[in-house]
Amino acid sequence: MSKTFVTKAKQMLHGGDYNPDQWLDYPEILADDIKLMKLSHTNTFSVGIFAWSTLEPEEGVYHFEWLDKIIDDIHGIGGNVILATPSGARPAWMSQKYPEVLRVNASRVKQLHGARHNHCFTSPVYREKTQQMNRLLAERYGNHPALIMWHISNEYGGACHCDLCQDAFRTWLKEKYNHNLKALNDAWWGPFWSHTFTDWSQIESPSPIGESKVHGHNLDWRRFVTDQTIDFYKNEIVPIRELTPDIPITTNFMGDTPDLIPFQGLDYSKFAKHIDVISWDAYPAWHNDWETTADLAMKVAFIDDLYRSLKGQPFLLMESTPSLVNWHKVNKAKRPGMHLLSSMQMVAHGSDSILYFQWRKSRGSSEKFHGAVVDHDNSSENRVFKDVAEVGRTLEKLSEVAGTNRSAEVAFLYDWDNHWALQDAQGFSNETKRYAQTMHQHYRAFWENDIPVDVITKEHDFSSYKLLVVPMLYLASEDLISRFKDFVKNGGTLVMTYISGLVNESDLTYLGGWPHELQEIFGMKPLETDTLYPADRNRVSYNGKSYELKDYATTLDVAEAKVEATYEEDYYANTPAVTSHTYGAGKTYYIGGRLEDDFQRDFYEGVMKELEIHPVADVKHERGVSVQVRQAPECDYIFVMNFTEDEQHVHFESQVTDVITGETLHGDVTFEKYEVRVVEKSK
């Protein structure tokens, strides 16, 4: 994390999105806000996120006085400000005067002014206007003692298909393919459906009224959208970097709901390189009716581990809700105890903040019933406000945790290119490919066993890990495969599954079948993948037990590999389903079918035992309790969290101190429903 950030805010940040621009006609409300901030034990507020029409109500006419007062008032109570740039939603006068800033959709229809995030990232006018506004903000507030961070725009996403973006896409393609149109046609398999281009001007972005089935084309468009969004962001921050070089910069990443998988609109592995601190907006559907609380907690943990691993440092929870949202299919309130528990889980996996959307509920429009710290009753006595204050008091006792990290011997490789390409693939089953969800199925075994995991991307160095897990890596370049080979040869253990290594970085299949280097390190090759109907089932025998298989089963041609498990039914009964192979100083495993959770548990527990991978805390418990650790130089901070609806008995093998209550704990301790404790153990 940024050195400046740590020295200016050596504490856990607590607060959230504050929109005083909605309340300028209500000075009594603004005065109450300051009083309530102190009562709620909050200390940090993101301001100005959607304030452009208030900051600049007419072109060239600026009103900063209200923002001056807000920032001064927050500073007056010892609070911090994360100052946002307002480009997420522009004023109506700009859309009217400069229609080029309006986004064009994939059907080539120009959008009307309204909503948010509907601007063209290529528009020179919009780039000029955002940079102009950001320069004024940096000049005015860059030296304010309350400012600890810049929040650039808000939840970047979406694509524009206007003429400006078409030209930018063609320029991007020319640079990627070195102005060689044949190279592009080769990568996109141009002769298919007579889609060979003879001039760059013939290329358009994918569209439902044009072409959308050329997979290399689709993949390059998604890559372009990421790069163009980053380029827009880089234009936004020019004056901020120039005028406030010591103030760290973030922009809020997202997670797709309800399955809670990484946001698919942009490749965050690329975006992460250009920001100082990762932050993300998390809105899990707690208490839903399709999964257990522990299952949902596991999914939250996976994204936390991904966003922490992108930069190998603590992240920030930029948005969350203290109770409910207004946009889930069912907007259910958090039950007593869940707000503290879910907040502590974020901290346990690496967050240095609990920030909310929103500080105060809006009076009108679509977010007036979205959860907030301050409800329409303006009271500090309701349940949600008291829950927030409890989190605030807890975070105040965890100030020494801020800036600490966690180490891992296990890594999962997650790849946005792979996700896009696999979703595009017209094969297998559209309903059951579920790449990120498959990652969850394998990750669960480590989460349940309290094994720290880094969720890394293909740009990361693999060498520090004992175990690398790469489920459903459909798209794998020759370079990545070569790096896998080096990882295993040098002593690493690699686990791969069905539907892996089938296409290269252009989404072209490998001629001759499975790549030779993969065959070499796995000692076998997959032959064909059987896609099963939802009602179909098979079984696999492994270590004397039988496990259910569904969705996918790959038949294997074994050369030198050891057969670890076999299929029980169908035409491939008694043939290999899971193999292992020693290669160099390392080892590989290939799992040919989608197997039930108990298989993952048993299989990975065996791998962990073989590799001597152990929990970092000596705390014993039943399934549904999670134990996570953040490591400081002189002690470990151990978070013990009961994600069940039942009383749980937890056993502390060694003596620890409860950071919140000061109690000494040793031996058996009873945890109530949703209870969480943070304990400290000296090294």
XYZ file of C-alpha atoms in Angstrom:
683
model
C 0.000 0.000 0.000
C 1.104 3.559 -0.628
C 3.522 4.914 1.959
C 1.634 8.215 2.044
C -1.625 6.412 2.684
C -0.235 4.452 5.603
C 1.340 7.466 7.282
C -1.682 9.739 6.845
C -4.300 7.166 7.885
C -2.754 4.505 10.112
C -6.105 3.162 11.129
C -8.988 1.128 9.788
C -11.153 3.353 7.622
C -14.859 3.391 8.425
C -17.537 5.477 6.737
C -18.522 5.633 3.101
C -20.161 7.481 0.226
C -21.467 10.862 1.358
C -23.638 12.934 -0.980
C -24.097 16.321 0.681
C -24.831 17.849 -2.748
C -28.302 16.246 -2.438
C -28.944 18.157 0.792
C -27.641 21.689 0.208
C -31.144 23.111 0.730
C -31.302 21.370 4.124
C -28.534 22.891 6.287
C -30.017 21.262 9.390
C -29.480 17.832 7.777
C -25.855 18.656 6.981
C -25.320 19.760 10.576
C -26.875 16.516 11.833
C -24.532 14.544 9.585
C -21.478 15.807 11.427
C -23.002 14.910 14.806
C -24.028 11.469 13.603
C -20.592 10.769 12.127
C -19.106 11.043 15.589
C -21.827 8.900 17.165
C -21.395 6.156 14.555
C -17.619 5.883 15.080
C -17.002 6.611 11.395
C -13.913 8.430 10.205
C -13.705 8.442 6.390
C -16.056 9.736 3.688
C -16.017 9.567 -0.103
C -17.437 12.814 -1.437
C -18.199 14.291 -4.855
C -18.829 10.998 -6.683
C -21.889 12.210 -8.625
C -21.633 15.930 -7.909
C -20.725 17.344 -11.336
C -24.006 19.213 -11.893
C -23.574 20.861 -8.482
C -19.900 21.643 -9.007
C -20.449 23.005 -12.534
C -24.167 23.795 -13.066
C -23.355 25.662 -16.287
C -20.351 25.301 -18.533
C -17.467 27.203 -16.990
C -19.495 28.257 -13.926
C -18.134 26.576 -10.798
C -19.439 26.293 -7.248
C -16.943 24.805 -4.816
C -17.948 26.681 -1.663
C -20.304 23.946 -0.471
C -17.582 21.329 -0.923
C -15.083 23.539 0.919
C -17.380 23.572 3.943
C -18.097 19.840 3.847
C -14.417 18.904 3.713
C -13.563 21.418 6.452
C -16.367 20.117 8.669
C -15.225 16.502 8.248
C -11.666 17.550 9.030
C -12.965 19.402 12.075
C -14.069 16.142 13.675
C -10.803 14.406 12.790
C -12.228 12.693 9.732
C -10.648 11.722 6.428
C -11.845 12.514 2.917
C -11.573 10.316 -0.160
C -12.253 12.853 -2.898
C -13.941 11.565 -6.021
C -13.775 12.810 -9.576
C -17.350 13.161 -10.885
C -17.024 11.611 -14.346
C -19.386 8.725 -13.556
C -22.385 10.933 -14.325
C -22.115 14.162 -16.291
C -24.461 17.191 -16.254
C -27.288 17.543 -18.784
C -25.871 20.718 -20.311
C -22.848 18.758 -21.529
C -24.924 16.073 -23.257
C -27.017 18.767 -24.906
C -24.128 20.907 -26.127
C -21.702 18.075 -26.957
C -23.747 15.039 -28.099
C -20.557 13.154 -28.983
C -20.146 12.386 -25.273
C -23.237 10.147 -25.408
C -22.621 6.446 -25.717
C -23.752 4.400 -28.750
C -24.918 0.855 -28.030
C -23.994 -2.331 -29.894
C -27.058 -1.932 -32.150
C -25.645 1.461 -33.194
C -28.300 3.489 -31.366
C -27.107 6.681 -29.678
C -28.234 6.794 -26.067
C -30.131 9.678 -24.517
C -28.852 11.650 -21.564
C -29.626 9.914 -18.319
C -28.700 7.144 -15.910
C -24.908 7.011 -15.378
C -21.849 5.421 -16.958
C -23.296 6.152 -20.386
C -20.465 8.245 -21.785
C -18.031 7.574 -24.607
C -14.536 6.830 -23.315
C -13.021 7.901 -26.641
C -14.713 11.315 -26.930
C -12.082 14.107 -26.990
C -14.649 16.490 -25.511
C -15.399 14.258 -22.549
C -11.728 13.632 -21.954
C -11.053 17.368 -22.023
C -13.932 18.171 -19.679
C -13.053 15.499 -17.112
C -9.411 16.518 -17.066
C -10.386 20.168 -16.690
C -12.643 19.407 -13.717
C -10.060 17.148 -12.093
C -7.389 19.832 -12.381
C -9.614 22.287 -10.537
C -10.278 19.745 -7.788
C -6.577 18.929 -7.410
C -5.600 22.610 -7.312
C -8.215 23.420 -4.703
C -8.007 20.401 -2.395
C -4.685 18.728 -3.107
C -3.066 20.146 0.045
C -6.071 19.832 2.327
C -5.051 17.857 5.440
C -8.254 15.772 5.319
C -7.526 14.369 1.843
C -6.074 10.845 2.040
C -7.030 9.380 -1.340
C -8.483 10.050 -4.785
C -11.499 8.039 -5.925
C -11.439 8.191 -9.741
C -14.905 8.098 -11.331
C -17.130 5.245 -10.138
C -17.489 1.608 -11.136
C -16.087 1.875 -14.654
C -17.873 -0.379 -17.118
C -19.694 -0.659 -20.425
C -18.699 -0.053 -24.027
C -19.395 2.545 -26.702
C -19.767 1.667 -30.399
C -19.768 5.172 -31.932
C -17.689 6.169 -34.947
C -14.957 7.522 -32.676
C -14.743 4.163 -30.907
C -14.755 2.255 -34.210
C -11.751 4.294 -35.351
C -10.045 3.742 -31.994
C -10.706 -0.019 -32.217
C -9.158 -0.180 -35.693
C -6.120 1.765 -34.467
C -5.793 -0.631 -31.522
C -5.958 -3.616 -33.881
C -3.346 -2.132 -36.209
C -0.971 -1.734 -33.282
C -1.649 -5.228 -31.959
C -1.126 -6.898 -35.343
C 1.735 -4.636 -36.482
C -0.356 -3.195 -39.325
C -0.494 -6.693 -40.830
C -4.061 -7.407 -41.927
C -3.174 -11.003 -42.789
C -2.051 -11.563 -39.211
C -5.451 -10.342 -37.985
C -7.292 -12.534 -40.494
C -5.215 -15.515 -39.385
C -5.919 -14.841 -35.706
C -9.651 -14.438 -36.344
C -9.788 -17.412 -38.761
C -11.002 -15.095 -41.512
C -12.065 -17.628 -44.169
C -14.820 -18.866 -41.837
C -18.126 -17.612 -43.292
C -16.064 -15.568 -45.794
C -15.016 -13.108 -43.108
C -11.603 -12.233 -44.518
C -10.998 -8.474 -44.404
C -9.216 -6.680 -47.229
C -9.114 -3.237 -45.610
C -8.980 -2.086 -41.983
C -11.993 0.186 -42.584
C -14.194 -2.897 -43.046
C -13.811 -3.889 -39.387
C -16.638 -3.027 -36.981
C -17.127 -3.875 -33.320
C -19.255 -6.966 -32.569
C -22.971 -6.270 -32.880
C -26.316 -8.092 -32.796
C -27.076 -6.452 -36.166
C -23.705 -7.483 -37.586
C -21.074 -10.014 -36.531
C -20.915 -11.592 -33.088
C -19.784 -15.185 -33.743
C -16.120 -14.670 -34.633
C -14.571 -15.531 -31.301
C -11.159 -13.944 -31.869
C -12.975 -10.756 -32.879
C -15.094 -10.802 -29.710
C -12.043 -11.444 -27.552
C -10.077 -8.580 -29.088
C -13.055 -6.238 -28.666
C -13.281 -7.025 -24.961
C -9.537 -6.463 -24.628
C -9.885 -3.161 -26.460
C -12.735 -2.041 -24.178
C -10.511 -2.704 -21.159
C -7.569 -0.838 -22.693
C -9.728 2.080 -23.824
C -11.311 2.373 -20.377
C -7.865 2.373 -18.781
C -6.727 4.981 -21.299
C -9.678 7.188 -20.346
C -8.803 6.700 -16.677
C -5.155 7.587 -17.354
C -6.331 10.797 -19.043
C -8.444 11.586 -15.965
C -5.546 11.307 -13.545
C -3.002 13.456 -15.441
C -3.590 16.606 -13.331
C -3.986 14.551 -10.155
C -0.628 12.829 -10.595
C 0.939 16.158 -11.544
C -0.427 18.206 -8.632
C -0.786 15.576 -5.877
C 1.880 12.933 -6.538
C 1.857 11.731 -2.917
C -1.887 11.116 -2.652
C -2.759 7.521 -3.629
C -5.362 6.795 -6.274
C -8.056 4.128 -6.487
C -11.156 3.321 -8.481
C -13.806 0.941 -7.244
C -13.861 -2.532 -8.784
C -16.975 -4.725 -8.625
C -18.223 -8.271 -8.176
C -21.049 -9.672 -10.275
C -24.077 -10.818 -8.286
C -25.968 -12.948 -7.345
C -23.293 -15.613 -7.961
C -20.643 -13.251 -6.608
C -17.987 -13.757 -9.256
C -15.405 -11.223 -10.493
C -16.887 -8.461 -12.674
C -16.646 -9.495 -16.317
C -16.931 -6.146 -18.098
C -13.227 -5.307 -17.695
C -9.987 -7.195 -17.184
C -9.076 -5.982 -13.705
C -5.678 -7.677 -13.897
C -4.706 -4.992 -16.416
C -6.453 -2.144 -14.589
C -4.767 -3.007 -11.279
C -1.374 -1.996 -12.652
C -2.487 1.624 -12.950
C -3.952 2.253 -9.495
C -2.240 2.510 -6.132
C -4.763 0.691 -3.953
C -7.372 -1.863 -5.023
C -10.881 -1.126 -3.784
C -14.097 -2.952 -4.516
C -17.853 -2.824 -3.942
C -19.291 -5.936 -2.261
C -22.983 -6.681 -1.954
C -23.481 -10.356 -1.028
C -27.094 -11.552 -0.687
C -26.837 -12.712 2.916
C -29.620 -15.012 4.193
C -30.726 -16.050 0.701
C -32.709 -19.228 0.026
C -30.391 -21.000 -2.445
C -27.163 -21.545 -0.462
C -25.836 -21.745 3.057
C -24.332 -18.756 4.815
C -20.979 -20.541 4.754
C -21.191 -21.135 0.986
C -21.786 -17.430 0.373
C -18.983 -16.478 2.764
C -16.644 -18.726 0.785
C -17.514 -16.869 -2.438
C -16.889 -13.501 -0.791
C -13.532 -14.793 0.434
C -12.562 -15.864 -3.093
C -13.066 -12.360 -4.530
C -11.324 -10.807 -1.528
C -8.336 -13.067 -2.150
C -8.347 -12.161 -5.849
C -8.452 -8.407 -5.302
C -5.857 -8.589 -2.525
C -3.584 -10.673 -4.749
C -3.798 -8.315 -7.740
C -1.265 -6.051 -6.043
C -0.108 -8.287 -3.189
C -1.208 -5.790 -0.538
C -4.233 -4.840 1.566
C -7.259 -3.557 -0.317
C -10.201 -1.346 0.607
C -13.857 -2.251 0.808
C -15.121 0.902 -0.900
C -18.838 0.123 -0.885
C -21.014 -2.242 1.123
C -24.344 -1.998 2.862
C -24.897 -1.944 6.613
C -28.124 -3.885 6.044
C -29.850 -4.246 2.660
C -29.741 -3.013 -0.935
C -32.526 -2.016 -3.317
C -31.538 -3.877 -6.477
C -31.340 -7.573 -5.574
C -34.318 -9.682 -6.640
C -35.204 -9.811 -2.935
C -33.735 -7.101 -0.696
C -33.428 -8.783 2.669
C -32.067 -7.072 5.772
C -28.992 -8.387 7.542
C -29.906 -10.376 10.634
C -28.486 -9.369 14.035
C -24.786 -10.121 14.180
C -24.303 -10.430 10.422
C -23.046 -6.889 9.858
C -20.163 -7.278 12.298
C -19.396 -10.791 11.046
C -19.405 -9.859 7.353
C -17.323 -6.757 8.066
C -14.720 -8.732 9.988
C -14.512 -11.258 7.144
C -13.472 -8.438 4.814
C -10.770 -7.341 7.247
C -9.651 -10.942 7.767
C -8.997 -11.389 4.049
C -7.067 -8.131 3.699
C -9.327 -5.083 3.757
C -8.166 -1.983 5.598
C -11.624 -0.436 5.509
C -15.340 -0.948 5.928
C -16.993 1.747 3.834
C -20.631 1.952 2.877
C -22.901 3.005 0.146
C -24.384 5.124 1.527
C -23.984 7.459 4.478
C -27.534 8.831 4.318
C -30.514 7.483 2.387
C -31.518 9.630 -0.539
C -34.927 11.286 -0.290
C -35.887 10.559 -3.884
C -35.107 8.517 -6.993
C -33.920 4.959 -7.352
C -31.704 4.716 -4.256
C -34.048 6.143 -1.658
C -34.581 2.692 -0.131
C -30.994 1.461 -0.489
C -29.426 0.736 2.885
C -27.493 3.487 4.632
C -25.958 4.381 7.960
C -28.528 7.151 8.463
C -32.120 6.250 7.646
C -34.997 8.587 6.834
C -35.721 8.778 10.554
C -32.406 10.637 11.048
C -31.928 8.609 14.226
C -28.944 7.119 16.007
C -31.230 4.747 17.899
C -32.320 2.334 15.168
C -30.815 -1.148 14.826
C -28.735 -0.471 11.697
C -27.087 2.646 13.100
C -26.191 0.756 16.278
C -24.725 -2.088 14.194
C -22.559 0.415 12.335
C -21.363 1.991 15.581
C -20.447 -1.478 16.880
C -18.331 -2.108 13.776
C -16.719 1.296 14.257
C -15.784 0.587 17.870
C -14.374 -2.783 16.822
C -12.291 -1.290 14.024
C -10.860 1.273 16.427
C -9.387 -1.620 18.411
C -7.913 -3.137 15.234
C -5.807 -0.158 14.157
C -2.627 -2.263 14.376
C -4.052 -4.655 11.793
C -4.087 -1.904 9.135
C -1.293 -2.419 6.620
C -0.638 -6.041 7.575
C -0.851 -8.769 4.956
C -1.022 -12.557 4.711
C 1.217 -15.078 3.005
C 0.077 -18.137 1.055
C 1.600 -21.380 -0.234
C -1.404 -22.077 -2.474
C -2.447 -20.094 -5.546
C -5.440 -20.292 -7.859
C -5.035 -18.838 -11.341
C -8.006 -16.761 -12.492
C -7.995 -15.287 -16.009
C -10.437 -12.795 -17.569
C -9.418 -13.726 -21.140
C -10.206 -17.335 -20.325
C -13.585 -16.452 -18.847
C -14.577 -14.434 -21.922
C -13.389 -17.077 -24.374
C -15.010 -19.962 -22.507
C -18.338 -18.142 -22.325
C -18.122 -17.521 -26.077
C -17.288 -21.118 -26.922
C -20.198 -22.751 -28.736
C -19.695 -26.164 -27.279
C -20.099 -28.079 -24.037
C -23.154 -26.596 -22.278
C -23.930 -22.912 -22.023
C -25.642 -23.453 -18.672
C -22.901 -25.453 -16.979
C -19.575 -23.999 -18.118
C -19.545 -21.765 -15.025
C -15.834 -21.013 -14.904
C -15.758 -18.828 -11.795
C -18.204 -21.090 -9.975
C -15.921 -24.029 -10.734
C -13.100 -22.079 -9.118
C -15.325 -21.782 -6.038
C -15.848 -25.551 -5.957
C -12.101 -26.158 -5.775
C -11.359 -23.165 -3.539
C -13.894 -24.361 -0.931
C -11.614 -27.165 0.290
C -8.899 -24.649 1.231
C -11.294 -22.126 2.784
C -12.852 -24.836 4.946
C -9.396 -25.975 6.076
C -8.212 -22.433 6.905
C -5.482 -22.542 4.262
C -4.548 -19.062 2.973
C -4.913 -18.735 -0.801
C -3.729 -16.145 -3.303
C -5.978 -15.865 -6.345
C -3.484 -14.725 -8.955
C -3.508 -13.977 -12.681
C -1.235 -15.176 -15.453
C 1.054 -12.143 -15.067
C 2.098 -13.237 -11.577
C 5.228 -15.184 -10.680
C 4.319 -18.765 -9.744
C 7.619 -19.737 -8.173
C 6.821 -18.883 -4.536
C 3.896 -21.323 -4.310
C 3.908 -25.012 -3.465
C 0.576 -25.623 -5.198
C -1.019 -23.961 -8.251
C -4.645 -24.809 -9.117
C -5.966 -23.952 -12.600
C -9.526 -25.255 -13.082
C -11.095 -25.012 -16.566
C -8.249 -23.035 -18.138
C -9.777 -23.360 -21.615
C -7.523 -20.630 -23.064
C -3.803 -21.054 -22.440
C -1.063 -19.494 -24.560
C 2.113 -21.359 -25.435
C 4.026 -18.988 -23.189
C 1.768 -19.746 -20.215
C 2.035 -23.485 -20.832
C 5.816 -23.140 -20.895
C 5.691 -21.338 -17.551
C 3.580 -24.175 -16.109
C 6.251 -26.586 -17.286
C 8.999 -24.591 -15.556
C 6.915 -24.343 -12.374
C 6.479 -28.126 -12.170
C 10.034 -28.935 -13.252
C 11.323 -26.716 -10.431
C 9.282 -28.454 -7.737
C 5.770 -27.026 -7.925
C 2.565 -29.058 -7.908
C 0.024 -28.186 -10.611
C -3.655 -29.233 -10.645
C -5.591 -28.895 -13.911
C -9.104 -30.028 -14.864
C -11.336 -30.899 -17.802
C -11.765 -28.252 -20.553
C -8.238 -26.876 -20.138
C -5.541 -26.033 -22.679
C -7.820 -26.256 -25.706
C -7.185 -22.898 -27.423
C -4.431 -20.301 -27.708
C -4.582 -16.586 -26.924
C -6.525 -15.918 -30.154
C -9.114 -18.565 -29.263
C -7.777 -20.870 -31.989
C -7.623 -24.576 -31.207
C -4.261 -26.298 -30.978
C -3.556 -28.387 -34.065
C -2.667 -31.968 -33.264
C -4.747 -32.010 -30.093
C -3.575 -31.189 -26.595
C -0.310 -29.193 -26.614
C 2.790 -31.391 -26.455
C 4.242 -29.591 -23.409
C 1.065 -30.315 -21.428
C 1.190 -33.966 -22.490
C 4.799 -34.054 -21.312
C 4.207 -32.665 -17.838
C 0.930 -34.558 -17.230
C 2.056 -37.862 -18.724
C -1.263 -38.289 -20.539
C -3.638 -36.488 -22.891
C -7.406 -35.855 -22.818
C -9.262 -37.466 -25.738
C -12.870 -36.279 -25.686
C -15.103 -34.466 -23.237
C -18.590 -35.869 -22.720
C -21.126 -33.160 -21.873
C -23.951 -34.501 -19.727
C -27.565 -33.389 -19.503
C -28.632 -31.891 -16.155
C -30.264 -35.167 -15.075
C -27.309 -37.334 -16.144
C -24.974 -38.712 -13.493
C -21.875 -40.876 -13.421
C -19.588 -41.880 -10.586
C -15.849 -41.992 -9.980
C -13.923 -44.374 -7.718
C -11.071 -42.734 -5.768
C -9.165 -44.142 -2.788
C -11.815 -46.768 -2.106
C -14.730 -44.321 -2.158
C -17.321 -43.476 -4.809
C -18.134 -39.880 -5.783
C -20.901 -38.415 -7.913
C -19.994 -36.822 -11.259
C -22.140 -34.481 -13.345
C -21.902 -32.051 -16.302
C -18.510 -33.098 -17.751
C -16.369 -36.231 -18.081
C -13.164 -36.326 -20.129
C -11.706 -39.609 -21.348
C -7.932 -39.840 -20.954
C -5.143 -41.568 -22.853
C -2.553 -42.382 -20.212
C 1.100 -42.703 -21.224
C 3.296 -42.401 -18.108
C 0.830 -40.949 -15.598
C -0.461 -42.820 -12.566
C -4.204 -43.502 -12.544
C -5.641 -42.100 -9.306
C -9.366 -42.599 -10.020
C -11.596 -44.284 -12.602
C -15.073 -43.741 -14.024
C -17.710 -46.262 -12.909
C -20.345 -46.021 -15.650
C -21.101 -45.419 -19.341
C -18.885 -46.349 -22.293
C -15.798 -45.086 -20.448
C -16.410 -47.180 -17.315
C -13.173 -48.390 -15.670
C -11.065 -45.888 -17.630
C -8.918 -43.149 -15.985
C -10.753 -40.144 -14.509
C -7.976 -38.593 -12.385
C -4.236 -38.933 -12.941
C -0.974 -37.824 -11.340
C 2.501 -37.597 -12.796
C 5.918 -36.742 -11.412
C 7.804 -34.373 -13.671
C 11.206 -32.958 -12.791
C 11.146 -32.013 -9.119
C 7.378 -31.445 -9.140
C 4.086 -33.141 -9.772
C 0.879 -32.698 -11.771
C -2.703 -33.815 -11.258
C -5.445 -33.856 -13.897
C -9.103 -34.125 -12.868
C -11.172 -35.307 -15.817
C -14.712 -34.744 -14.547
C -16.825 -32.341 -12.508
C -17.099 -34.073 -9.163
C -19.018 -33.436 -5.970
C -17.659 -31.294 -3.156
C -16.682 -34.306 -1.031
C -14.253 -35.383 -3.737
C -12.601 -31.946 -3.752
C -12.363 -32.072 0.046
C -10.769 -35.519 0.116
C -8.531 -34.966 -2.885
C -7.117 -31.609 -1.786
C -6.691 -32.717 1.821
C -4.491 -35.488 0.440
C -2.505 -33.009 -1.646
C -2.127 -30.661 1.336
C -0.841 -33.509 3.479
C 1.608 -34.570 0.778
C 2.931 -31.016 0.395
C 2.862 -30.272 4.146
C 0.522 -27.316 3.686
C -0.998 -26.492 7.085
C -3.339 -23.869 8.538
C -1.468 -20.865 9.880
C -3.523 -20.873 13.110
C -3.850 -23.781 15.531
C -7.612 -23.462 15.996
C -9.892 -26.505 15.696
C -13.547 -26.246 14.652
C -16.378 -27.760 12.653
C -17.307 -26.927 9.065
C -18.940 -23.516 8.689
C -16.444 -21.759 10.955
C -13.681 -19.907 9.130
C -10.297 -18.975 10.585
C -8.188 -16.422 8.724
C -4.965 -14.700 9.737
C -3.300 -11.358 9.077
C 0.364 -11.361 9.923
C 2.218 -8.531 11.643
C 5.959 -8.648 12.412
C 5.475 -9.483 16.098
C 2.104 -11.241 16.175
C -0.666 -12.866 14.202
C -4.198 -11.476 14.209
C -6.539 -14.454 14.018
C -10.148 -13.958 12.913
C -12.479 -16.762 14.005
C -15.887 -16.474 12.326
C -19.017 -18.586 12.741
C -20.854 -18.595 9.402
C -23.568 -20.935 10.630
C -26.972 -20.496 12.234
C -25.964 -22.749 15.124
C -23.821 -22.594 18.232
C -20.287 -23.832 17.479
C -17.495 -25.090 19.723
C -14.032 -23.829 18.818
C -10.831 -25.144 20.384
C -7.789 -22.874 20.761
C -4.733 -25.123 20.966
C -2.593 -22.341 22.432
C -3.237 -19.273 24.536
C -4.452 -16.171 22.709
C -5.809 -12.760 23.658
C -9.124 -11.415 22.406
C -8.240 -8.052 20.851
C -11.733 -6.640 21.428
C -12.503 -7.785 24.990
C -9.016 -8.365 26.366
C -9.946 -11.908 27.475
C -7.396 -14.687 27.509
C -8.670 -17.708 25.568
C -7.360 -21.265 25.648
C -9.109 -24.560 25.019
C -12.827 -24.821 24.168
C -14.799 -21.641 23.487
C -18.482 -21.508 22.509
C -19.372 -19.297 19.550
C -22.958 -18.172 19.145
C -24.710 -17.879 15.772
C -22.775 -15.379 13.570
C -20.289 -14.662 16.345
C -16.808 -13.448 15.454
C -13.716 -12.993 17.605
C -10.390 -11.437 16.707
C -7.521 -12.788 18.764
C -3.852 -11.961 18.929
C -1.071 -14.497 19.188
C 2.525 -13.424 19.741
C 5.203 -14.972 17.541
